[in-house]
mmCIF file of C-alpha atoms in Angstrom:
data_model
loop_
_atom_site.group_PDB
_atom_site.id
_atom_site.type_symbol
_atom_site.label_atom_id
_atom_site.label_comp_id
_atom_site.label_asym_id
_atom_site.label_seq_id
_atom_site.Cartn_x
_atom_site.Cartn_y
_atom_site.Cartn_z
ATOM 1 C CA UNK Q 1 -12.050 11.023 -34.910
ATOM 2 C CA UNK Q 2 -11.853 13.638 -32.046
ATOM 3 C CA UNK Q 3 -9.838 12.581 -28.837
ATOM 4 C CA UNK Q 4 -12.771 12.790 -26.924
ATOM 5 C CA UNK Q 5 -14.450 9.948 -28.961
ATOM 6 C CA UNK Q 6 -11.135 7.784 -28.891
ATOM 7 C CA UNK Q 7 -11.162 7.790 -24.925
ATOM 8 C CA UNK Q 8 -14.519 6.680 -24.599
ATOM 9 C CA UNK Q 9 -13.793 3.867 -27.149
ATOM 10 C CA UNK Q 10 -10.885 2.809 -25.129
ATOM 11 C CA UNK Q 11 -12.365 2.915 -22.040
ATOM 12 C CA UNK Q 12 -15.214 1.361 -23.200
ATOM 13 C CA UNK Q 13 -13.130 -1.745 -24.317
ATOM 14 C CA UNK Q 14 -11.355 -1.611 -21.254
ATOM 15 C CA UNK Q 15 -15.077 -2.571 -19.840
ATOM 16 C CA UNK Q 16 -16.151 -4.949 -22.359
ATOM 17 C CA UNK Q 17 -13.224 -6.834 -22.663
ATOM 18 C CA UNK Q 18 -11.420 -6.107 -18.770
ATOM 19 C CA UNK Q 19 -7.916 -7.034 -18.849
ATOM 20 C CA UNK Q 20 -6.470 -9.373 -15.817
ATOM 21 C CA UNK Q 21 -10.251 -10.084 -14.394
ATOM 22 C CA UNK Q 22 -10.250 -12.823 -11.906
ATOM 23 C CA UNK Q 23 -8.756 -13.985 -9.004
ATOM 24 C CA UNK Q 24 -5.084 -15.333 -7.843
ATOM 25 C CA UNK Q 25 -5.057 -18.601 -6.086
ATOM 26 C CA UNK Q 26 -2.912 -18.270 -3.233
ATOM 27 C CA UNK Q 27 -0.509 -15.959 -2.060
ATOM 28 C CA UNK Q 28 -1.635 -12.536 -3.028
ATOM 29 C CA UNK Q 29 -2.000 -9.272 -1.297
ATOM 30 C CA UNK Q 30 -6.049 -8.893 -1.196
ATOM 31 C CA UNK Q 31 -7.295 -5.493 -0.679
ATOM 32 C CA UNK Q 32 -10.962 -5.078 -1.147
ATOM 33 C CA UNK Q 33 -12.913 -1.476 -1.403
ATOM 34 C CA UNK Q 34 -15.933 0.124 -2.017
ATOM 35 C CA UNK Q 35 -17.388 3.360 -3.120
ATOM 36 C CA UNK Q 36 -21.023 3.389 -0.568
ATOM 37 C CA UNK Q 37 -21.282 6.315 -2.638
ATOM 38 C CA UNK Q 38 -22.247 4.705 -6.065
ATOM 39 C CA UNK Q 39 -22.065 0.965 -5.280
ATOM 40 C CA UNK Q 40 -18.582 0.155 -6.797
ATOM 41 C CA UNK Q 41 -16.889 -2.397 -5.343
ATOM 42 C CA UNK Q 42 -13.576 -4.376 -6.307
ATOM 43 C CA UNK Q 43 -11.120 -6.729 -4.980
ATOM 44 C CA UNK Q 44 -7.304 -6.098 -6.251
ATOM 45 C CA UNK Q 45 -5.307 -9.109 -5.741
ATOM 46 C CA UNK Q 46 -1.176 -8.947 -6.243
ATOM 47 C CA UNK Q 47 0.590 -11.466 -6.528
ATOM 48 C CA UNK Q 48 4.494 -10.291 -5.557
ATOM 49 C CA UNK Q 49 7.746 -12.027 -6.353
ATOM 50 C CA UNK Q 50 10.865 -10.416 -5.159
ATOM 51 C CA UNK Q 51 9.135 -6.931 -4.900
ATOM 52 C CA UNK Q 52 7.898 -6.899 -8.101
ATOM 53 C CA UNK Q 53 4.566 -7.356 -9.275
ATOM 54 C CA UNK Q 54 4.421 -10.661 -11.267
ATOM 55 C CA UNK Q 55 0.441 -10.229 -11.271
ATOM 56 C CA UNK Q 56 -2.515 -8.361 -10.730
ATOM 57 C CA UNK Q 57 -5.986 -9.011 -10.860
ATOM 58 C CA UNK Q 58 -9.678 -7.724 -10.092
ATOM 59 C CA UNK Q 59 -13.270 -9.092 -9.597
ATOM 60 C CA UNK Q 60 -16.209 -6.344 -8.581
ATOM 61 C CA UNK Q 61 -18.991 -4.592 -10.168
ATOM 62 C CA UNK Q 62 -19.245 -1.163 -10.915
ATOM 63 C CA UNK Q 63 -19.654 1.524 -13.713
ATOM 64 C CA UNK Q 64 -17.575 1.648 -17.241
ATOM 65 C CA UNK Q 65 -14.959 3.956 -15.350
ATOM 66 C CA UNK Q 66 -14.300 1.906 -12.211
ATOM 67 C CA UNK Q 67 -13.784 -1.117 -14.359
ATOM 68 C CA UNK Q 68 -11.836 0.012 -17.065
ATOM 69 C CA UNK Q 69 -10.129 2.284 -14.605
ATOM 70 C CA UNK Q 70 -9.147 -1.015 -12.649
ATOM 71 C CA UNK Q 71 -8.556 -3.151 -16.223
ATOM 72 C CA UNK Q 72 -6.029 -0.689 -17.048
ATOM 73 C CA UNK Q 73 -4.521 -0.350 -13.427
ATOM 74 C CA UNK Q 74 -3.735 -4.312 -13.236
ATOM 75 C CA UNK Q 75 -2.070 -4.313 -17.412
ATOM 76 C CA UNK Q 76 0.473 -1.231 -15.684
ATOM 77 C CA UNK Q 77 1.771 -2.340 -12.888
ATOM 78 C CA UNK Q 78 2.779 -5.800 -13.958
ATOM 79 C CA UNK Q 79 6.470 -6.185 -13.493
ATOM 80 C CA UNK Q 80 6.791 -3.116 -11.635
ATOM 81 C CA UNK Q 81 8.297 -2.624 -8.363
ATOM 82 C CA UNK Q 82 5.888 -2.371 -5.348
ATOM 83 C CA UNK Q 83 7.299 1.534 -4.921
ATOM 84 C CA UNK Q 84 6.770 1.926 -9.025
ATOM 85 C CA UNK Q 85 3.481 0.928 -8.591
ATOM 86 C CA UNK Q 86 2.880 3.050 -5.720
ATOM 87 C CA UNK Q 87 4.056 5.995 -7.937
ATOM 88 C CA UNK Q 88 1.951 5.072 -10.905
ATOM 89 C CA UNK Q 89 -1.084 5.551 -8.229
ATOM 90 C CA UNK Q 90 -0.038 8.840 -7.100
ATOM 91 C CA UNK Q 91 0.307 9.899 -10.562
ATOM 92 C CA UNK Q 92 -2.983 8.813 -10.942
ATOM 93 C CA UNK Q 93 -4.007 10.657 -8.292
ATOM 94 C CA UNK Q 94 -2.562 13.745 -9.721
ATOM 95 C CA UNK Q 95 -4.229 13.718 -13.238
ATOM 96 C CA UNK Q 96 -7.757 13.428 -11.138
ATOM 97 C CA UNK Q 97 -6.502 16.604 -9.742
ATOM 98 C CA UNK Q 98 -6.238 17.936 -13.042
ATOM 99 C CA UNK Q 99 -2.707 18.459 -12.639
ATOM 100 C CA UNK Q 100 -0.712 17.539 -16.021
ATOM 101 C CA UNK Q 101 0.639 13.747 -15.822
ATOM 102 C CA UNK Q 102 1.864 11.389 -18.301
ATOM 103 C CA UNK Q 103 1.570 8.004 -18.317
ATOM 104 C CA UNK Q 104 4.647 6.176 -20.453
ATOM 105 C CA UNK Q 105 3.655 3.430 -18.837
ATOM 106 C CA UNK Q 106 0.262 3.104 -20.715
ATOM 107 C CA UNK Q 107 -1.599 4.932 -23.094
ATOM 108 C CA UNK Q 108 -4.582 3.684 -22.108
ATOM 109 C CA UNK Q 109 -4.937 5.350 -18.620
ATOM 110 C CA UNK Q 110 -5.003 9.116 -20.125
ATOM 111 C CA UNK Q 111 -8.603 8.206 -21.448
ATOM 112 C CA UNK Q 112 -9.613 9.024 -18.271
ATOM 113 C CA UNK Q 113 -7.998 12.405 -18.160
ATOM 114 C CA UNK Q 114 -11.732 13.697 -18.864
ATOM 115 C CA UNK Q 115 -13.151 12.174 -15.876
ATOM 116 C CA UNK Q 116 -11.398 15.175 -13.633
ATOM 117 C CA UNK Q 117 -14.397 17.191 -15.520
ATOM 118 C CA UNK Q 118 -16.926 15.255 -13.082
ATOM 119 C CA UNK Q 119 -16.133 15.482 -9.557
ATOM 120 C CA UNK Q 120 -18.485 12.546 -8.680
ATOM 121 C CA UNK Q 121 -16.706 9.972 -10.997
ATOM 122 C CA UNK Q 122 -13.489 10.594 -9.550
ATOM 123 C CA UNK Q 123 -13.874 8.592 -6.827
ATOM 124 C CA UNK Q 124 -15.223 5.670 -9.615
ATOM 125 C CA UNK Q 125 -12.192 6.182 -11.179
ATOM 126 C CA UNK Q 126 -9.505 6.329 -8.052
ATOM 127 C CA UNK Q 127 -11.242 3.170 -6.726
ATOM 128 C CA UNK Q 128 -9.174 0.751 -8.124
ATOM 129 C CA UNK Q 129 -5.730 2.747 -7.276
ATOM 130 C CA UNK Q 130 -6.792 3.639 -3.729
ATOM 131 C CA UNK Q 131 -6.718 -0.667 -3.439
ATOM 132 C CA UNK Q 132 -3.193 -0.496 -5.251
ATOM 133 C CA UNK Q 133 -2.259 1.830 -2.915
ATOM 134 C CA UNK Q 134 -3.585 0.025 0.260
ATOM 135 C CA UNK Q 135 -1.918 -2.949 -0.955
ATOM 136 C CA UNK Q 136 1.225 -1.496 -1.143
ATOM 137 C CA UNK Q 137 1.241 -0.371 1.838
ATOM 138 C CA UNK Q 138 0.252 -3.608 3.410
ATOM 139 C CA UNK Q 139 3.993 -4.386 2.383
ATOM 140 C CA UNK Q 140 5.590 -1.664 4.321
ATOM 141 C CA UNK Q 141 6.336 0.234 0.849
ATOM 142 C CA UNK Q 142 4.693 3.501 -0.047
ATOM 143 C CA UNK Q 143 3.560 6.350 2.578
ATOM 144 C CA UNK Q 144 4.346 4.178 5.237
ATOM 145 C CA UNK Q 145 8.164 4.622 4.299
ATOM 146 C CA UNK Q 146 7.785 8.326 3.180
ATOM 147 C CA UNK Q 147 7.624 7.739 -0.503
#
């Protein structure tokens, strides 16, 4: 099986069968975007305990990439720290660059090394991190502190 094929089997499982899809009760960080662009949408709700991330989940609608992208976005940063988390979403940002990144954190997120190839899936598959990262910084952590 070429790598190619793998990827798209992982990210299409990642859209079949999302990971952390739903919402948190009470007490969570909200952060909803949209991409006017193609019609993605998604909600990213955190729930925090002591600056970690003890949870992380998504509702929206959107192509195989947004979703997965977000599925596999919410699995990572559980139990990170808010700043870890901010990281993870800068690396993120890097590897849609096209700049060489890995992810220890999760396999599953280089599957959509490929998607740097196509300029206008990039912003399907940043959607769900740009919320991370808006959520972070709704907590005074990330850019807003000069991470």
């Amino acid at each position: 099986m070429q790598l190619d094929d793998l990827y798209r089997r992982v990210i299409m499982d990642h859209y079949k069968n999302p990971r952390n899809r739903g919402t948190i009760d009470e007490g969570s960080v909200t952060v909803n975007l949209n991409n006017p662009t193609c019609g993605d949408r998604i909600q990213l709700q955190l729930q925090l305990d002591g600056g970690k991330v003890s949870d992380a989940r998504f509702t929206g609608e959107g192509c195989s990439i947004s979703m997965s992208s977000a599925s596999m976005m919410t699995e990572a940063v559980k139990g990170r720290t808010l700043d870890e988390a901010y990281a993870m979403a800068e690396k993120f940002s890097a590897l849609m660059k096209g700049e060489p990144v890995e992810f220890d954190e999760l396999e599953d997120i280089e599957a959509l090394s490929g998607v740097n190839k196509f300029p206008a899936r990039i912003k399907c598959a940043t959607l769900a991190w740009n919320a991370l990262r808006k959520g972070v910084e709704s907590q005074g952590q990330g850019k807003t502190e000069g991470h």
